Short mmCIF file of C-alpha atoms and ligand atoms in Angstrom, two decimals:
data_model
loop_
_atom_site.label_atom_id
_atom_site.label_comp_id
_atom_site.label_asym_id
_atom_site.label_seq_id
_atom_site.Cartn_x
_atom_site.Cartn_y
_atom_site.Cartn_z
CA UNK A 189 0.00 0.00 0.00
CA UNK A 190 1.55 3.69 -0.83
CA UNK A 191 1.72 5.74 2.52
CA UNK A 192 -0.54 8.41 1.36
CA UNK A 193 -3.77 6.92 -0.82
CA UNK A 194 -4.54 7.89 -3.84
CA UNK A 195 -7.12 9.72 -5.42
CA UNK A 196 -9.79 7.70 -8.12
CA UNK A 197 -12.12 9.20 -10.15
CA UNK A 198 -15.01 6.86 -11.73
CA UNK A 199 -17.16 8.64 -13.61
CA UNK A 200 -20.66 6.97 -16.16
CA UNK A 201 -23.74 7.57 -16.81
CA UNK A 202 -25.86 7.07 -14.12
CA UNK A 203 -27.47 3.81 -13.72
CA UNK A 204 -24.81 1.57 -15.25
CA UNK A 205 -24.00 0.07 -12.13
CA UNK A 206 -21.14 1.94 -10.64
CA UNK A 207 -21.93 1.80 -6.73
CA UNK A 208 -22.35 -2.09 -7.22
CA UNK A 209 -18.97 -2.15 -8.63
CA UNK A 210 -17.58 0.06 -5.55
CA UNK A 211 -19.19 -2.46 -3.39
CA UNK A 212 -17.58 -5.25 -4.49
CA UNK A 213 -14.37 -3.26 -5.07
CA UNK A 214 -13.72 -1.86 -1.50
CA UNK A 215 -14.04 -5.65 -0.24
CA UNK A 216 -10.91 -6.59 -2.61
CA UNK A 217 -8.80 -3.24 -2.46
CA UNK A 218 -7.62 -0.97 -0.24
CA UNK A 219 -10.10 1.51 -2.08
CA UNK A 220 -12.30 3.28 0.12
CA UNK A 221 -15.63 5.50 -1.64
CA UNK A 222 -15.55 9.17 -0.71
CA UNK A 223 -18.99 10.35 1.03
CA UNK A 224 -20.12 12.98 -1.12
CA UNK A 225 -22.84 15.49 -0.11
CA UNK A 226 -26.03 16.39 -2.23
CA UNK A 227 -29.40 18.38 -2.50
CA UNK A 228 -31.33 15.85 -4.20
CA UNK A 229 -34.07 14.21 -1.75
CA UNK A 230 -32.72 10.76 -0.30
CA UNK A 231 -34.04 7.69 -2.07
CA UNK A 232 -35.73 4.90 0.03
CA UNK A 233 -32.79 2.84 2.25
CA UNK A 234 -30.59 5.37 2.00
CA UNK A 235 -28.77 7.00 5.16
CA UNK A 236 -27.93 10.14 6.08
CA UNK A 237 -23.98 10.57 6.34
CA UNK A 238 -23.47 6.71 5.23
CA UNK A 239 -24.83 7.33 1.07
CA UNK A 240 -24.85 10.81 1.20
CA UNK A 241 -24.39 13.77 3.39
CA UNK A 242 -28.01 15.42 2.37
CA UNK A 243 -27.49 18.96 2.73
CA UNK A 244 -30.54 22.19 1.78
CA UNK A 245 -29.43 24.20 -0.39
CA UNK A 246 -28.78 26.74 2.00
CA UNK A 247 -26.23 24.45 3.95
CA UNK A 248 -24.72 23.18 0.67
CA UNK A 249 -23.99 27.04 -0.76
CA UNK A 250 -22.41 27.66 2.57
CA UNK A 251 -19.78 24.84 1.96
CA UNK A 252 -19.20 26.37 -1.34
CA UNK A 253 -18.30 29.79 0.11
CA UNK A 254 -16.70 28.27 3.30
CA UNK A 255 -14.25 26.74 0.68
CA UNK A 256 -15.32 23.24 2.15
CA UNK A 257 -15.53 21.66 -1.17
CA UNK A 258 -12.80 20.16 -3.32
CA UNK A 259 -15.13 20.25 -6.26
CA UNK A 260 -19.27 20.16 -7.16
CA UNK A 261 -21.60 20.67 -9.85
CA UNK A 262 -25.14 20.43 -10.60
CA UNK A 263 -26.91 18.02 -11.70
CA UNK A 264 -30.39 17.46 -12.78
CA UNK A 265 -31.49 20.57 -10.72
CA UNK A 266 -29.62 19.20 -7.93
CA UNK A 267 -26.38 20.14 -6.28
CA UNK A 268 -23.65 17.14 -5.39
CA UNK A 269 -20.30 17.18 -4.26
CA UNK A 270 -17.30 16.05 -2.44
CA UNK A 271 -15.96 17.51 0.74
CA UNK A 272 -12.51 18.07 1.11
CA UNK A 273 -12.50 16.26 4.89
CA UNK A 274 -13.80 13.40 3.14
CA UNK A 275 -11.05 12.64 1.06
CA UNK A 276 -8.58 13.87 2.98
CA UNK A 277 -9.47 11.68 5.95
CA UNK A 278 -9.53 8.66 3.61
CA UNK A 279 -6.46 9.25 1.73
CA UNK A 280 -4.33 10.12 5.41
CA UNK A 281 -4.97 6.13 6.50
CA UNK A 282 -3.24 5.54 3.70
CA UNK A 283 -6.50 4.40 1.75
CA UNK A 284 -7.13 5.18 -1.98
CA UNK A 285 -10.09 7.42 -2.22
CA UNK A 286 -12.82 6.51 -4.46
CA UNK A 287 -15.17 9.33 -5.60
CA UNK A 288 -17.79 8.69 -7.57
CA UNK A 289 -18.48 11.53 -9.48
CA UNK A 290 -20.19 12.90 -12.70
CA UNK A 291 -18.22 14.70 -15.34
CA UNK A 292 -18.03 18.66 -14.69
CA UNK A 293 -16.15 17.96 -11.21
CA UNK A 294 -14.53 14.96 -12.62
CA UNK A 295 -12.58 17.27 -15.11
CA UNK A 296 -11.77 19.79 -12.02
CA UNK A 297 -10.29 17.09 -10.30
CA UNK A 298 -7.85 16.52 -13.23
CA UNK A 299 -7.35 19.95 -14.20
CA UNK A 300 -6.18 20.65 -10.11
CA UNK A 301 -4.99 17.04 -9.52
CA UNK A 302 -3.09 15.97 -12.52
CA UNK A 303 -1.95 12.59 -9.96
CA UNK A 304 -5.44 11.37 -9.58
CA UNK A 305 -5.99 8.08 -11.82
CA UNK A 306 -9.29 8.16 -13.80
CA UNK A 307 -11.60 5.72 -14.22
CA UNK A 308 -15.01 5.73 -17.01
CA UNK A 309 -17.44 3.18 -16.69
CA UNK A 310 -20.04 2.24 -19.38
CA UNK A 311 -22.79 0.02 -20.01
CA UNK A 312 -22.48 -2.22 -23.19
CA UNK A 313 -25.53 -0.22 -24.94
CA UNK A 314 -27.84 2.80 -24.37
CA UNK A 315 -30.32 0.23 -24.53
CA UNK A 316 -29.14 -1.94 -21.29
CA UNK A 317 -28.66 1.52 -19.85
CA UNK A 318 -32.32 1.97 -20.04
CA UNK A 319 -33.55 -0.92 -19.07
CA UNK A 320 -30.92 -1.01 -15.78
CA UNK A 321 -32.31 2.51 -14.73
CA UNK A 322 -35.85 1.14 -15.50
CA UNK A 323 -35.58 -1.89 -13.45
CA UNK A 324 -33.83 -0.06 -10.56
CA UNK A 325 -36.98 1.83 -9.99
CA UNK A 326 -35.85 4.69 -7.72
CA UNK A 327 -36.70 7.46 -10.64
CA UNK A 328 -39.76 8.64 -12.06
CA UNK A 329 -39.94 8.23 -15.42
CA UNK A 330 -39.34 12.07 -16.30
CA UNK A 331 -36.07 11.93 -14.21
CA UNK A 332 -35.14 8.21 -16.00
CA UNK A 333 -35.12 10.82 -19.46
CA UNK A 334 -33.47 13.39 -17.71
CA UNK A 335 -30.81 10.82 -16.58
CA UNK A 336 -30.54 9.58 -19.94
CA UNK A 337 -30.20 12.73 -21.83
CA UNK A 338 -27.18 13.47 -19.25
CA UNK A 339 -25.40 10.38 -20.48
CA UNK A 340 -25.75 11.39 -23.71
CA UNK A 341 -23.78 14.82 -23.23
CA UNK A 342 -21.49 13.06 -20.98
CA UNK A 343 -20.30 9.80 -23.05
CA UNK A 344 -18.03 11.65 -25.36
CA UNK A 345 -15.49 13.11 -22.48
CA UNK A 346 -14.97 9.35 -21.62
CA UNK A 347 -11.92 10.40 -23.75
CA UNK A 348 -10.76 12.25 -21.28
CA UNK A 349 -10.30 9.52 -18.70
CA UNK A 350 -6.72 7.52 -18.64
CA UNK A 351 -9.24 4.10 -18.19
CA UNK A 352 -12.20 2.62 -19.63
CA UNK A 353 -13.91 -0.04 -17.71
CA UNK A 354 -16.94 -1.85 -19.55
CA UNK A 355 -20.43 -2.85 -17.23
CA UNK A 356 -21.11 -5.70 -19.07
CA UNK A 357 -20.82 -8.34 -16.65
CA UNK A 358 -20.02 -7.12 -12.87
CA UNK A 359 -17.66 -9.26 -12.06
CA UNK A 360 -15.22 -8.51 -15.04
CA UNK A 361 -15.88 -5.23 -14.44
CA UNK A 362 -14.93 -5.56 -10.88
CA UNK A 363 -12.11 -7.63 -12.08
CA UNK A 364 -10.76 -4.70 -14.37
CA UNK A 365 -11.67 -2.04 -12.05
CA UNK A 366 -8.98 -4.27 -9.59
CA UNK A 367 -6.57 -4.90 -11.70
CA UNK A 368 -6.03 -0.34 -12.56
CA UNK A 369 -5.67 0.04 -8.86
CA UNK A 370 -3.22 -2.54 -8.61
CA UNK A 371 -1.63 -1.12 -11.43
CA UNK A 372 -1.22 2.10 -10.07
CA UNK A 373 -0.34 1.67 -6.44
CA UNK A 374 3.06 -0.18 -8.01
CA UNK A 375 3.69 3.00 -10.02
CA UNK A 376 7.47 3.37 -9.75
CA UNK A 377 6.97 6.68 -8.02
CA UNK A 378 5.72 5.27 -4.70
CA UNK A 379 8.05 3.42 -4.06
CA UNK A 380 11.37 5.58 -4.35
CA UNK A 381 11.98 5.55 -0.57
CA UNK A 382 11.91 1.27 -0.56
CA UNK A 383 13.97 1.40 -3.33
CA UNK A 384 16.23 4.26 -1.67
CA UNK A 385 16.43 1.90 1.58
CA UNK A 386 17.20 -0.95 -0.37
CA UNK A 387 20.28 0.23 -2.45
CA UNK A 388 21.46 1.74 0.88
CA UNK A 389 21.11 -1.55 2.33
CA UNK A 390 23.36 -3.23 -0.29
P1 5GP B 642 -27.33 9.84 -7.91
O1 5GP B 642 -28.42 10.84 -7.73
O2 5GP B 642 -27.72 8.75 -8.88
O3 5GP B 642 -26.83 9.29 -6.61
O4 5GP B 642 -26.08 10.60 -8.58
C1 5GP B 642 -26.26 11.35 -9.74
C2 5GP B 642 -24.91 11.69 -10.34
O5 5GP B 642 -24.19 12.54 -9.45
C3 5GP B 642 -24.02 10.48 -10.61
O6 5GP B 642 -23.46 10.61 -11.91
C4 5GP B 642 -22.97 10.58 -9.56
O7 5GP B 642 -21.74 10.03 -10.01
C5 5GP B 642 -22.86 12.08 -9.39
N1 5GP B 642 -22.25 12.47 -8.10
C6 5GP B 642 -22.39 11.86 -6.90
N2 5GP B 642 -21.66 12.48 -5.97
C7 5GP B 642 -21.03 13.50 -6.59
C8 5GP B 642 -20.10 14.50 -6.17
O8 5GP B 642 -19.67 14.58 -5.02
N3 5GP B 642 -19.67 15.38 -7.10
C9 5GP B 642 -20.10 15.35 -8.39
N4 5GP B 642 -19.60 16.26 -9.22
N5 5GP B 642 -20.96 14.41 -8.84
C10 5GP B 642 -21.43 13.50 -7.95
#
């Protein structure tokens, strides 16, 4: 493990089965998902402080100007965003921080944190996308179109990301989604002070 964590983007449209993923994920890695914060209303099962901090408005704008927040954006006529204690708290165990994030603060992140590794996850068709959002229930129907409008603008920065991990079937998704953070954490450039130890040791 590196001594400080590192910082993971994973970005996709909405639906395609990214907190599944992170669920399995965080049992096989030393990945831990960031606790963002939000506006929107909280769906049925979900906790305060645990799947979302869920702020008003009010208290969410006061982050913002407090300086509270390492990035945010709206999003369907909600706000949503990570707090800067969040990550940092993570990432100072030595844990890589997971946020889970749409695109307008995903590109922040990399413009202001050009170390962060980047992850884009997408469903094999628009089609499955659909029919995932569909069967998960939690959305009316005029926020399901809303959602899937919002992919549509947001597919073509998958570009942008350094990785592209395809929902097709969870568990090679999970597998691939594994197999970057492994990847990473043995970057060369955490482990200069083992090797520096090591040739001293010779
Ligand atoms: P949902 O309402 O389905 O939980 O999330 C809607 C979208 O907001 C998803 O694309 C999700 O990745 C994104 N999102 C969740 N938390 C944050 C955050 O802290 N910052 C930003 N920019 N997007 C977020």
């Amino acid at each position: 493990m590196t001594e400080r964590g590192m910082l993971i983007i994973l970005s996709g449209p909405s639906g395609c089965g990214k907190g599944t993923m992170l669920k399995e994920v965080v049992k096989r890695t030393a990945c831990e998902v960031s606790v963002s914060a939000t506006t929107r209303d909280p769906r049925e099962g979900e906790i305060d402080g645990v799947h979302y901090h869920f702020f008003t408005r009010e208290d969410f704008e006061k982050r913002i100007v407090g300086n509270e927040m390492l990035e945010y954006a709206q999003y369907c006529n909600n706000y949503y965003g990570t707090l800067k204690e969040s990550v940092e708290s993570i990432r100072s165990q030595g844990k890589h921080a997971v946020l889970e994030i749409e695109v307008q603060g995903a590109l922040k992140i990399m413009e202001e944190h050009p170390d962060a590794v980047t992850i884009f996850t997408l469903p094999p068709t628009l089609a499955e996308l659909r029919r995932r959002l569909e069967k998960r229930g939690t959305e009316t129907q005029e926020v399901i179109e809303q959602r899937i409008a919002r992919a549509i603008e947001e597919i073509p920065f998958a570009e942008r990301y350094q990785y592209i991990v395809w929902n097709d079937k969870l568990e090679d998704a999970v597998d691939d989604f594994c197999a970057i953070v492994q990847a990473e954490a043995n970057r060369t450039k955490y482990s200069k002070e083992r090797i520096g130890a090591f040739t001293k040791s010779c």
